Short mmCIF file of C-alpha atoms and ligand atoms in Angstrom, two decimals:
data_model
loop_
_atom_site.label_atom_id
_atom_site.label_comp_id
_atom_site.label_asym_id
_atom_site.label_seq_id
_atom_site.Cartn_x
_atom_site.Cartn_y
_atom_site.Cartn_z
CA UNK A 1 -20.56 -21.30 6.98
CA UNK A 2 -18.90 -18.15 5.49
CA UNK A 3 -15.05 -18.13 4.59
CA UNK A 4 -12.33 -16.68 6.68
CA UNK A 5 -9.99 -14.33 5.28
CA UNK A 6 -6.38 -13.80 6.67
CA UNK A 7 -5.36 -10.28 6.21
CA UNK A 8 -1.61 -9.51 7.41
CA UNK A 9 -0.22 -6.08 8.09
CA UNK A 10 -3.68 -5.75 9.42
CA UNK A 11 -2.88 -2.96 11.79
CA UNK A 12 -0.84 -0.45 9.26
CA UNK A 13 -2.38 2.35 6.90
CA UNK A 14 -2.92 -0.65 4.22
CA UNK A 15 -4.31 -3.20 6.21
CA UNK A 16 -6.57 -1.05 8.03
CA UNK A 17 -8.04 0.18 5.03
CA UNK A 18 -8.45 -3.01 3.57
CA UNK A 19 -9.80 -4.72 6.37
CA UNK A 20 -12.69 -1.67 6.55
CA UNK A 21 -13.80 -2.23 2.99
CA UNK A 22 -13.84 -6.16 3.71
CA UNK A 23 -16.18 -5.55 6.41
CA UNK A 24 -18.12 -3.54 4.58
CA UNK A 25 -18.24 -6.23 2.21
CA UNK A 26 -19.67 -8.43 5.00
CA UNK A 27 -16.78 -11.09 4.86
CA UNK A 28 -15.21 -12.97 7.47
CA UNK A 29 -11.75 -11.81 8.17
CA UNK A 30 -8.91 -12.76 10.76
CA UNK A 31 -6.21 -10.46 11.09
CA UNK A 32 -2.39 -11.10 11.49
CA UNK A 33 -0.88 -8.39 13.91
CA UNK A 34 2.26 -8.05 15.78
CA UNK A 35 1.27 -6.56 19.21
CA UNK A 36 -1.77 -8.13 20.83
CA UNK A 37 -2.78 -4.55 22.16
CA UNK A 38 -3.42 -3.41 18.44
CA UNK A 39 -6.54 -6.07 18.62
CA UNK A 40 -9.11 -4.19 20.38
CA UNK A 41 -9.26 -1.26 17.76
CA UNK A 42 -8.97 -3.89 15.24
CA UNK A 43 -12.23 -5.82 16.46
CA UNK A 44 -14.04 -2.41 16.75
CA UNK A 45 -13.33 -2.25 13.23
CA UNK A 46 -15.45 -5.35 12.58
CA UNK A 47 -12.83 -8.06 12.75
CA UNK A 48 -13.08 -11.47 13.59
CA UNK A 49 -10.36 -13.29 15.04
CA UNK A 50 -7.09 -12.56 15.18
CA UNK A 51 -3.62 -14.36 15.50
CA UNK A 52 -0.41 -12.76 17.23
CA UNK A 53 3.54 -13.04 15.34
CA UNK A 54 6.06 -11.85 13.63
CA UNK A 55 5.85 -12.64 9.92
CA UNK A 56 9.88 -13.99 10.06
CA UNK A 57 8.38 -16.80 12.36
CA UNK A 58 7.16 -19.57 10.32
CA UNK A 59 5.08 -21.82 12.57
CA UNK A 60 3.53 -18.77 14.09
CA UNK A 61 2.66 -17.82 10.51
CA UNK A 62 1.53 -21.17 9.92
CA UNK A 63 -1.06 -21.47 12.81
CA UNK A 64 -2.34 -17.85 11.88
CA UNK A 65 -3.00 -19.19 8.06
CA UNK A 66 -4.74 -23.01 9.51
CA UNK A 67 -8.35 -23.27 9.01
CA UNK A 68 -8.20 -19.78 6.83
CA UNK A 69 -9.93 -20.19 3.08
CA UNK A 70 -8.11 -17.02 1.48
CA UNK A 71 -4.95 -15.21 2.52
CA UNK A 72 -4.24 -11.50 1.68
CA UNK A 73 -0.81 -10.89 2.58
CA UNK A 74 0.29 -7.29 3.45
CA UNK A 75 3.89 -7.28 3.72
CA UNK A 76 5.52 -4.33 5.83
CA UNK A 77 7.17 -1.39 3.33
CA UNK A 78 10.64 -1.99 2.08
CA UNK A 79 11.57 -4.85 4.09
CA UNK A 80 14.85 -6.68 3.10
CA UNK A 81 12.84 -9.85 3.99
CA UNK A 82 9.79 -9.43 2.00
CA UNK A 83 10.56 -12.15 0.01
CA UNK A 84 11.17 -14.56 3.08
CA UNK A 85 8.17 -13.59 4.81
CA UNK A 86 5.82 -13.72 2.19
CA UNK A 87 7.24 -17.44 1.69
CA UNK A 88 6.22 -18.44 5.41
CA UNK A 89 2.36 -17.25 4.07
CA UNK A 90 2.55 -18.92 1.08
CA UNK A 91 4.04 -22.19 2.31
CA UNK A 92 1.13 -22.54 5.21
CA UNK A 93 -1.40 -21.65 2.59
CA UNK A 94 -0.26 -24.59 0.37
CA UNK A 95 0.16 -27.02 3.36
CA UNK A 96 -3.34 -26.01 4.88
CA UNK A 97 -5.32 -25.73 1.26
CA UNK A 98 -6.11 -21.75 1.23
CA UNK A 99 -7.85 -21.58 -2.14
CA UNK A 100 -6.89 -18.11 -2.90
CA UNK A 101 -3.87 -16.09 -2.13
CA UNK A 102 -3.95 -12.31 -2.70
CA UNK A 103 -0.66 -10.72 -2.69
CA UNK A 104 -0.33 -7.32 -2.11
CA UNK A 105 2.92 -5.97 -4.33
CA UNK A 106 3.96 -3.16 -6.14
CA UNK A 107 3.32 -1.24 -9.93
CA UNK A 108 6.37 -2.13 -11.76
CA UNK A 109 8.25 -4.42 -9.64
CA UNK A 110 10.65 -5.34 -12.54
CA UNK A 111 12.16 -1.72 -11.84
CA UNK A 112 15.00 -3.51 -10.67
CA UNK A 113 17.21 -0.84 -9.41
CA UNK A 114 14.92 -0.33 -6.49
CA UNK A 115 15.53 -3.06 -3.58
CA UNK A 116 11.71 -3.33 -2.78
CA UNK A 117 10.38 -3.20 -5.97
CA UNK A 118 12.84 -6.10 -7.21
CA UNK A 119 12.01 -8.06 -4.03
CA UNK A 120 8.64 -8.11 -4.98
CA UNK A 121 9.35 -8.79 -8.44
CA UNK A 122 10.93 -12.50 -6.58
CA UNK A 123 8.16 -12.75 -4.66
CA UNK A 124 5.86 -12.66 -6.99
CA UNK A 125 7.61 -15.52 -8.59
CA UNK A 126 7.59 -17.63 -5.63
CA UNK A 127 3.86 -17.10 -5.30
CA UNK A 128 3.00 -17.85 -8.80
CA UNK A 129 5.52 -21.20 -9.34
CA UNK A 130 4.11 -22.21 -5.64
CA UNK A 131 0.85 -23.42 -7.65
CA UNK A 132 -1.50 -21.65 -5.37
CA UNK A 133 -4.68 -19.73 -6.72
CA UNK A 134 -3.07 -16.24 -7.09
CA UNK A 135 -3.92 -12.65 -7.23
CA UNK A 136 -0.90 -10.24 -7.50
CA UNK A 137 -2.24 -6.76 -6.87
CA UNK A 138 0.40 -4.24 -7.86
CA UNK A 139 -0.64 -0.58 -6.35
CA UNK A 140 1.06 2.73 -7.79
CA UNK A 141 2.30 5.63 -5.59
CA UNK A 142 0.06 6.30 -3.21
CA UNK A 143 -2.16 10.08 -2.76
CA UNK A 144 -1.77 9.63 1.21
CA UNK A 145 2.10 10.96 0.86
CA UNK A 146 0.05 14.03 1.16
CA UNK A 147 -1.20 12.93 4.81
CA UNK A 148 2.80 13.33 6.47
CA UNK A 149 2.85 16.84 4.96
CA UNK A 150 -0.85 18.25 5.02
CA UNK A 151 -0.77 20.24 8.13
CA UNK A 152 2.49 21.89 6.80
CA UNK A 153 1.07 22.45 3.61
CA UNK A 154 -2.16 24.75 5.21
CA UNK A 155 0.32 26.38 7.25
CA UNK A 156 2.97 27.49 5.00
CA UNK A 157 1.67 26.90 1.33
CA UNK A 158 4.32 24.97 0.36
CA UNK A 159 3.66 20.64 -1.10
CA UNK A 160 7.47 19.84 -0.66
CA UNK A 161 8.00 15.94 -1.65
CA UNK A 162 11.65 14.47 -2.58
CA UNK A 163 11.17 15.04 -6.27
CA UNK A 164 11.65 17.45 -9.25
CA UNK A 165 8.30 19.17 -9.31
CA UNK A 166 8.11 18.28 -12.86
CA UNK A 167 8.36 14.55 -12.96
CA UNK A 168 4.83 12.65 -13.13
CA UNK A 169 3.03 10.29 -10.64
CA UNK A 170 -0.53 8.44 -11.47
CA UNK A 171 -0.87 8.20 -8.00
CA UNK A 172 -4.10 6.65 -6.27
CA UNK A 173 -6.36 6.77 -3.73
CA UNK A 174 -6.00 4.04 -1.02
CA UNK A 175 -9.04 3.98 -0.49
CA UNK A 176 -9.85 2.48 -3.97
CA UNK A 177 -7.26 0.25 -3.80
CA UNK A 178 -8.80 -1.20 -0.23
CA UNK A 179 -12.03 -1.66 -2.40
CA UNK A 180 -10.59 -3.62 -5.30
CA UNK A 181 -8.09 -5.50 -2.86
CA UNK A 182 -11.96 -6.38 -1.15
CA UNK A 183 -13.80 -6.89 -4.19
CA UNK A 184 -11.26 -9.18 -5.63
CA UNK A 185 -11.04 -11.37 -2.43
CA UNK A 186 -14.90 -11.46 -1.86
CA UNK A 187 -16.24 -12.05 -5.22
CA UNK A 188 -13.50 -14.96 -6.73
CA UNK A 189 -12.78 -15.09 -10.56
CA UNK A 190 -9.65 -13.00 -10.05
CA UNK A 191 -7.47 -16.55 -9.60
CA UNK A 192 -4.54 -16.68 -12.03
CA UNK A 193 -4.23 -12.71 -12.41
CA UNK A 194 -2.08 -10.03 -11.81
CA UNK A 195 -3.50 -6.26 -11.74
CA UNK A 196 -1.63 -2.86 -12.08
CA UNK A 197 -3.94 -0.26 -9.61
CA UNK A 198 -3.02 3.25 -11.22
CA UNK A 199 -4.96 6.28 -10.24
CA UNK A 200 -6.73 8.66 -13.04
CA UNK A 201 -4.14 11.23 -14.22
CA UNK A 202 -0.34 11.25 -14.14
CA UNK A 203 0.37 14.79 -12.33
CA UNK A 204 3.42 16.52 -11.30
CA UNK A 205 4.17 17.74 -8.01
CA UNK A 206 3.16 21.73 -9.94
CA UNK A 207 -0.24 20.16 -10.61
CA UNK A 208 -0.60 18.58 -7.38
CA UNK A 209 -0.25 21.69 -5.87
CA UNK A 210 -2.16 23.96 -8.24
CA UNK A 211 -5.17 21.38 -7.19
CA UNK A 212 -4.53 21.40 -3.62
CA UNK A 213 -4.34 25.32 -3.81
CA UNK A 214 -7.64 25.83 -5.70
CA UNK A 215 -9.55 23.36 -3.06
CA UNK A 216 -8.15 24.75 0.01
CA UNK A 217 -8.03 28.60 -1.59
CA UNK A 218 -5.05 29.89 -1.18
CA UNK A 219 -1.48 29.85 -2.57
CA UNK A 220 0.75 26.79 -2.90
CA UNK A 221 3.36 26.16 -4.48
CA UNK A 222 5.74 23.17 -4.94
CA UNK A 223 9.09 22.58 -3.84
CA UNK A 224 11.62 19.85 -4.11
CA UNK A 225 13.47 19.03 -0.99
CA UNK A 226 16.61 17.99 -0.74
CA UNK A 227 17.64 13.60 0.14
CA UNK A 228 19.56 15.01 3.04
CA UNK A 229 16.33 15.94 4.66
CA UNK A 230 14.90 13.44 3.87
CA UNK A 231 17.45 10.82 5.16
CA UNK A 232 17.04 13.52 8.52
CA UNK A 233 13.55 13.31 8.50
CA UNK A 234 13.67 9.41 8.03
CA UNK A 235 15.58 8.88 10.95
CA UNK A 236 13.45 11.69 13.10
CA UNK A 237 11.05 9.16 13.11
CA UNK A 238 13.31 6.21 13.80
CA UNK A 239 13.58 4.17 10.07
CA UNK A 240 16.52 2.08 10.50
CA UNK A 241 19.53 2.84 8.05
CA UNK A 242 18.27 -0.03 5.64
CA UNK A 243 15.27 1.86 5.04
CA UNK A 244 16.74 5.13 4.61
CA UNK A 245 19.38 3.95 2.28
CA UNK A 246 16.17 2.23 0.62
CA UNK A 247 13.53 5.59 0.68
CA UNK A 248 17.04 7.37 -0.74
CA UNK A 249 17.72 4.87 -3.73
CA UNK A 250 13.40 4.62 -4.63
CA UNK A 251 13.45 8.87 -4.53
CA UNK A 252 16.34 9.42 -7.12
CA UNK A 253 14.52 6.92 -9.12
CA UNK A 254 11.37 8.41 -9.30
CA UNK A 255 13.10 11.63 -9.27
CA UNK A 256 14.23 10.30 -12.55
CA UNK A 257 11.68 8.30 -14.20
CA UNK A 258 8.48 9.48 -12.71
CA UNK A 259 5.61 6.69 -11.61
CA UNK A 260 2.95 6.28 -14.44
CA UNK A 261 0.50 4.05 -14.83
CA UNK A 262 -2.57 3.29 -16.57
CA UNK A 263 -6.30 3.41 -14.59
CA UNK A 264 -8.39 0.81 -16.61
CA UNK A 265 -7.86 -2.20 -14.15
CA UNK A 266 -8.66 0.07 -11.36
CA UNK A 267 -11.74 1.14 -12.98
CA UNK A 268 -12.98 -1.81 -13.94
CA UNK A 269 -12.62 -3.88 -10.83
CA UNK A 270 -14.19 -0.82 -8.90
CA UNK A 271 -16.74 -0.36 -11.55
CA UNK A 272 -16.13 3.19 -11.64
CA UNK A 273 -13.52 5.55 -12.49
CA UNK A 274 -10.83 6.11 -9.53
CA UNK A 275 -11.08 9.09 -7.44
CA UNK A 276 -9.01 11.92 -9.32
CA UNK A 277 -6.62 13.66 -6.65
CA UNK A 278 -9.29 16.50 -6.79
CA UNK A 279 -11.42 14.40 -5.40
CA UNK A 280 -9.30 13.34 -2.57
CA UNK A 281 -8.02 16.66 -1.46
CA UNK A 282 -11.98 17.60 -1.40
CA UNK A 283 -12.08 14.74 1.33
CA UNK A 284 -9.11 15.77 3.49
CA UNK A 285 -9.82 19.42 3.50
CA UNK A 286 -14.14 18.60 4.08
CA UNK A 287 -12.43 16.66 7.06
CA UNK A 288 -10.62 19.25 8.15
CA UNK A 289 -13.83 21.29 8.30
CA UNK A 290 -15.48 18.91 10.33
CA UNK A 291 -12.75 18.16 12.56
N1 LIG B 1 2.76 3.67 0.16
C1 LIG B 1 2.67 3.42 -1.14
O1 LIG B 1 2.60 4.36 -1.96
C2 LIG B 1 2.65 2.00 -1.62
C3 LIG B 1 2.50 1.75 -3.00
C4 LIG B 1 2.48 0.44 -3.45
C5 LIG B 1 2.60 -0.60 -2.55
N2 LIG B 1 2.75 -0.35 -1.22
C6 LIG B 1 2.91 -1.49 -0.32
O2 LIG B 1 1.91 -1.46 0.69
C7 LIG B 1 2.34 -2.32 1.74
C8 LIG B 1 1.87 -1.79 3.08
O3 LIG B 1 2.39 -0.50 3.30
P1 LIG B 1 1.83 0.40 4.50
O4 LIG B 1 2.31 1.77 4.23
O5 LIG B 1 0.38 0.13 4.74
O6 LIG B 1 2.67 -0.18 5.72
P2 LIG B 1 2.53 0.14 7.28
O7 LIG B 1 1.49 1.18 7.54
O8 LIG B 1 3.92 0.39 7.78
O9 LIG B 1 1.98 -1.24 7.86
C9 LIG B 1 2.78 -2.38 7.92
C10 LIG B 1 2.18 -3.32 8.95
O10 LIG B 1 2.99 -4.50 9.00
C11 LIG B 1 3.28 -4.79 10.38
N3 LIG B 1 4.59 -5.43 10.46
C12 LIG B 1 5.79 -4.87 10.20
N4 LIG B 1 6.77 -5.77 10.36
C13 LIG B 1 6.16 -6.91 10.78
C14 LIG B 1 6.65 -8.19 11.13
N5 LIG B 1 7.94 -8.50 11.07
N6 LIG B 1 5.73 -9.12 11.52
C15 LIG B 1 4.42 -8.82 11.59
N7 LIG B 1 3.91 -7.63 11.24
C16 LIG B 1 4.78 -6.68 10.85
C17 LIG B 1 3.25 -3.45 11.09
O11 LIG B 1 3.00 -3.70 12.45
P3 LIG B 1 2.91 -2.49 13.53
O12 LIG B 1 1.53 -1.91 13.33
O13 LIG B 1 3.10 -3.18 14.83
O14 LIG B 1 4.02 -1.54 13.18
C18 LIG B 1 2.13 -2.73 10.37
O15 LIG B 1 0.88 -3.00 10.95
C19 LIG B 1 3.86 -2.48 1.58
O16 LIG B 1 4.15 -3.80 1.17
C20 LIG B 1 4.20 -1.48 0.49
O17 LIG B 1 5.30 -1.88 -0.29
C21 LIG B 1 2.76 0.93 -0.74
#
């Protein structure tokens, strides 16, 4: 009988992702959602059960995780109760015998002046003094922050993020991470490990655009935009304050420190290099063609 893997956060840009590359992988997978209208697309998707809460709710949690053999825990993005949530998985996979858990973190979490980061940083010490088989993925900066802004960046040549466009980002492609998040849960031997998931080259917003510009052909250039807009455009799209305050505090850190990262784990998991960012503006803008 094949294994059943719990995936949570099943229905956002993560999960999703994930759960495709699982499938692809042909494994078993059940996944946690909040809304039980989000399970049709999800089963069309190739899913195989599924199991309706809120993560705060810890015998909901607990029935989702029963009879499951590996739990990959996708915890939503800068969440004051990451660390509370991700304890309702791990206590249900200890109580019910799940023989690997496969938490989904952050690069860096020790930066400690960031709320999510650091929460992760204490979650990831739950999960590894809990005594359960770990994995501790910890993803960089995602390329998809290009996604929000793409149209606008076709239509007026300008790749405006909430940075100095000289400060540097090894960001990755989500789609590689969805593979190694798959690979790791479907082939076991990753128990006991924790990964840092950087892409191939630490670029600037400047180089960012220069590549986006050359694949698209025509001008773009990068631009810094203020944490008032921002915060506005935050709250245009209904993030509670928390999470503004939060998106506010994690920009003038990066603003100031950059996001850099190393891509050997990455490669080696995947068994290839990572897709440079090249690469995955050649994707979106072949899309577009075809769209
Ligand atoms: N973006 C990056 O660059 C980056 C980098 C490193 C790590 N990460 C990490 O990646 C993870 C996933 O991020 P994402 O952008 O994929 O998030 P997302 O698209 O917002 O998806 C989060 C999912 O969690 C669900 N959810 C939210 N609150 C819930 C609750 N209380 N109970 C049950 N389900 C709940 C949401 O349900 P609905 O679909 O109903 O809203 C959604 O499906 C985060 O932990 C983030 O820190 C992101």
């Amino acid at each position: 009988m094949s294994e059943t893997i719990l995936l949570s956060g099943a229905n956002g840009k993560t999960g999703r992702a994930i759960l495709n590359k699982l499938v692809g992988l042909k494994q078993t997978v059940k996944v946690f959602i909040r809304d039980r209208e989000q399970w049709p697309a999800l089963k069309a998707m190739g899913a195989s059960g599924f199991a309706v809460g809120d993560m705060h709710d810890a015998d909901l949690v607990e029935s989702a995780v029963m009879g499951c053999d590996k739990v990959i825990h996708v915890g939503p993005p800068m969440h004051a109760d990451e660390k509370t949530m991700t304890e309702n998985f791990i206590a249900a996979a200890k109580k019910h015998g799940v023989r690997h858990f496969i938490y989904y973190s952050v690069m860096h979490p020790l930066r400690r002046e960031v709320r999510h980061h650091s929460l992760k940083l204490d979650t990831e010490e739950a999960l590894i003094e809990s005594g359960l088989a770990y994995t501790i993925l910890q993803p960089i900066r995602y390329m998809q922050h290009l996604l929000p802004i793409w149209q606008k960046v076709l239509d007026e040549g300008v790749h405006a993020m909430p940075f100095n466009t000289e400060v540097h980002f090894s960001v990755v492609d989500l789609e590689d991470l969805a593979e190694a998040t798959a690979i790791v849960a479907a082939e076991g031997g990753h128990e006991y490990a924790t990964y840092e998931l950087a892409g191939p080259q630490g670029l600037n917003q400047q180089d960012m655009a220069a590549i986006i510009s050359e694949v698209v052909g025509r001008p773009v250039t990068a631009q810094a935009i203020t944490l008032e807009q921002v915060a506005a455009n935050a709250r245009a799209k209904g993030f509670d304050e928390d999470r503004v305050e939060q998106m506010l505090v994690m920009n003038r850190h990066y603003d100031h420190c950059g996001f850099i990262g190393n891509p050997n784990v990455l490669s080696w998991i995947l068994g290839r290099v990572p897709n440079s960012y090249q690469q995955f503006v050649e994707r979106l803008w072949a899309e577009q063609a075809s769209s």
